[in-house]
Coordinates of C-alpha atoms in Angstrom, one line a residue:
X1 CA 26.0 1.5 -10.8
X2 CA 24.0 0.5 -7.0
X3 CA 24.5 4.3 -6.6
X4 CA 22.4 5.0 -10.0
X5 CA 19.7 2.7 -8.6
X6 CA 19.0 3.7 -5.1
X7 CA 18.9 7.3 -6.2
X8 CA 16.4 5.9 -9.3
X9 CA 14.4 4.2 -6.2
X10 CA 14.5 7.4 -3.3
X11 CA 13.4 9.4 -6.3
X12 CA 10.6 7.3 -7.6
X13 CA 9.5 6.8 -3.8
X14 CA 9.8 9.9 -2.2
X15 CA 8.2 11.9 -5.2
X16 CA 5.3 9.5 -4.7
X17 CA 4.9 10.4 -0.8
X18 CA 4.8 13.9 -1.5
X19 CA 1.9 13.2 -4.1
X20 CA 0.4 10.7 -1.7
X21 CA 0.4 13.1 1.4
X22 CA -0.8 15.9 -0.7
X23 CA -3.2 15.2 -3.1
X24 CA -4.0 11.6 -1.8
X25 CA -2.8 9.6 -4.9
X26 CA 0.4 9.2 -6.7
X27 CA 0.6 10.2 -10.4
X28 CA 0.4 7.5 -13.0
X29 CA 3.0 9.2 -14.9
X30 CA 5.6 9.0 -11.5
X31 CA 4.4 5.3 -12.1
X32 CA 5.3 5.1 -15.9
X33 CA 8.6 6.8 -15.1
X34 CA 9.6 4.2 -12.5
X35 CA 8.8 1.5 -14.7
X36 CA 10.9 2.7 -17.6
X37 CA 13.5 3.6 -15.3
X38 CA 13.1 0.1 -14.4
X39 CA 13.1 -1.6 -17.6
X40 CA 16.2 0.6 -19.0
X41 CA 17.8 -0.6 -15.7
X42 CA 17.0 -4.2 -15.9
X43 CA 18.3 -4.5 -19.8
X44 CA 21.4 -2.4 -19.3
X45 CA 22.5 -4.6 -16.2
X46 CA 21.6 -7.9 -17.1
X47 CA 21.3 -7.7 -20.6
X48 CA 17.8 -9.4 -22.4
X49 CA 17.2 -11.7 -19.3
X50 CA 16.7 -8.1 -17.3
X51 CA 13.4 -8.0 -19.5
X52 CA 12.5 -11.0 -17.6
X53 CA 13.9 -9.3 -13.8
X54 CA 11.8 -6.2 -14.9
X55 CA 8.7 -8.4 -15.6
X56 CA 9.3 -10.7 -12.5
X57 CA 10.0 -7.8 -10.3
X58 CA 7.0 -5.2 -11.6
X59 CA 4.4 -8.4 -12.0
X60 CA 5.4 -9.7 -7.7
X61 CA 3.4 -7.2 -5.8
X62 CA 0.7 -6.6 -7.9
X63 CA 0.2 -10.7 -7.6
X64 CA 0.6 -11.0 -4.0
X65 CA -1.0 -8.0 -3.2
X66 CA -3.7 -7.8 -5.4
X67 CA -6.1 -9.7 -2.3
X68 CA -5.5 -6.8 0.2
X69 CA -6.7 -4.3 -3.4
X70 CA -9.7 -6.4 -4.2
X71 CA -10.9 -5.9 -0.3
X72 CA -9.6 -2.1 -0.4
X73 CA -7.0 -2.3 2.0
X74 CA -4.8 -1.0 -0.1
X75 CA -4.9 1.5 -2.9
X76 CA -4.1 0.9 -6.5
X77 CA -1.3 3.5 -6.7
X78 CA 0.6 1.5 -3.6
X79 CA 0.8 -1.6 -5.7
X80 CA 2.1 0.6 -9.0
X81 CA 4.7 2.0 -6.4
X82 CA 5.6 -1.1 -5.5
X83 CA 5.5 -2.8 -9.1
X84 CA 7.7 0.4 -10.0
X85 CA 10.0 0.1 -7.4
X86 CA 10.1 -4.0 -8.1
X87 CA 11.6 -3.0 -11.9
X88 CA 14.6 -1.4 -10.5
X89 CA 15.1 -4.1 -7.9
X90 CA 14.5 -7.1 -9.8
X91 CA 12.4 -10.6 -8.6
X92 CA 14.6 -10.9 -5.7
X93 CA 14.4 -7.3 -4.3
X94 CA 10.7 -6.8 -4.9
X95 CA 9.9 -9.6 -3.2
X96 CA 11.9 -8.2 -0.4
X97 CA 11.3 -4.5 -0.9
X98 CA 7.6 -5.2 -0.7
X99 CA 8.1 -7.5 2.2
X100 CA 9.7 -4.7 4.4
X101 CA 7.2 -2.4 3.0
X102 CA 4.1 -4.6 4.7
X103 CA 6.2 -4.8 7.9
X104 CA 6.9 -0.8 8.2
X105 CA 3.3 -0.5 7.3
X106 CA 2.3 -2.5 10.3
X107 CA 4.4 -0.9 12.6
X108 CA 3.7 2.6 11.1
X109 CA -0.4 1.8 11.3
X110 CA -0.1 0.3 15.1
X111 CA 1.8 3.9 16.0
X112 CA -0.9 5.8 13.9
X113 CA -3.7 4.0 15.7
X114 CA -1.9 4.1 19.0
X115 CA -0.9 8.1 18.6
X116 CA -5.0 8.5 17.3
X117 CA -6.1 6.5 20.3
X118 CA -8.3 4.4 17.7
X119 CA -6.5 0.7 18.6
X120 CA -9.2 -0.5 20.3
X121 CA -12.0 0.5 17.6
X122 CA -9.9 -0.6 14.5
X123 CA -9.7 -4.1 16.1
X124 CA -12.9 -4.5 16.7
X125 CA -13.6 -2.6 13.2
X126 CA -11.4 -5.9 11.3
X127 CA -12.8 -8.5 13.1
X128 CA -16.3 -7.3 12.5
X129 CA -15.3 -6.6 9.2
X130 CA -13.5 -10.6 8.8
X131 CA -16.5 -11.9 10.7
X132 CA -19.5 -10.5 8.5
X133 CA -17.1 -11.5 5.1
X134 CA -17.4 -14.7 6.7
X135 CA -20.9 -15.2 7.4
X136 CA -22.4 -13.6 4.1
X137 CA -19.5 -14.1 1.4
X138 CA -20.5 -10.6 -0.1
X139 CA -17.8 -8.5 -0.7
X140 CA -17.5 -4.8 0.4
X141 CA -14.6 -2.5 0.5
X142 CA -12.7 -2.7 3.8
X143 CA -13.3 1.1 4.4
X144 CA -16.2 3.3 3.7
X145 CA -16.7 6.9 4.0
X146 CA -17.3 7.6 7.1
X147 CA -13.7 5.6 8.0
X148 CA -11.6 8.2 6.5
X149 CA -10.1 9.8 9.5
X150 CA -8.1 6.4 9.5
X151 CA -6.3 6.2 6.7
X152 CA -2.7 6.7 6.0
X153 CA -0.4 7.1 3.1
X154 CA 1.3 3.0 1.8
X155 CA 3.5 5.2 0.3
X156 CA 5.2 6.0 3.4
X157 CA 6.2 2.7 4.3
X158 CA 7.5 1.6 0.5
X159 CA 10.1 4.5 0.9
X160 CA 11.2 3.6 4.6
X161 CA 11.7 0.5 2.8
X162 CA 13.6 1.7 -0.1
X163 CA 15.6 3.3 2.6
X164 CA 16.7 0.5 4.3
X165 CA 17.6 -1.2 1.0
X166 CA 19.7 1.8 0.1
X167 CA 20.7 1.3 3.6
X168 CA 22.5 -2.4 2.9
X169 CA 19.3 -3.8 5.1
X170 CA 18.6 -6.0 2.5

């Protein structure tokens, strides 16, 4: 049955990486598929208390991650990826499937900024960024316009973490 769900999750995930890379979003539709994927899942393997591991799973990363959304840090269709992804995995695994997510994406931004030669300028770029928040309280998103040339696809990391998962990582 694992077998079922890791090749429900490297579907889910990788179909939303090649959306991500190539069109800059990922399909709500890959999103609604995940999540009924997801619910069937949960209520097959766990009977009606999988309604409540498909809620608790889905509903984890879009409340701990909805801070880093409101200051667009991250993109909407990263959370549904990861509230997808949750479904199948339960409370438990979404927790730690978004956990490993967050660390791959650190890594995978540090390489990015490293390979881009922007380190320095993105540093200063967040504390700036922290500091004026700080001072004025008014909200703006984290990037603008003219910081585009710095972005890079959430998606990426969610499915190196769905890989280690499938992996036995965790």
């Amino acid at each position: 049955m694992k077998n079922l769900q890791s090749v429900l999750l490297v579907l889910l995930a990788a179909g939303a990486v090649r959306f991500d890379l190539r069109e800059g979003r990922i399909p709500n539709g890959l999103i609604l598929a995940g999540l009924g994927a997801g619910f069937v899942w949960q209520t097959i393997a766990r009977g009606p208390a999988g309604i409540l591991f498909f809620l608790g799973g889905a509903g984890l990363p879009v409340v701990f991650l909805w801070g880093l959304f409101f200051f667009r840090m991250i993109g909407a269709g990263d959370i549904k990826l990861l509230a997808a992804a949750g479904g199948l995995l339960g409370i438990g695994g979404s927790a730690l499937c978004a956990a490993w997510a967050v660390g791959a994406g650190a890594v995978y931004a540090l390489a990015f900024l490293v390979w881009r030669g922007e380190l320095k300028k993105r540093l200063w770029y967040f504390w700036a960024y922290v500091y004026r928040y700080a001072q004025t309280r008014e909200w703006k998103p984290y990037i603008c316009g003219e910081n585009v040339d710095s972005h890079f696809c959430f998606s990426v990391p969610v499915l190196i973490s769905i890989c280690f998962y499938v992996g036995g990582a965790y």
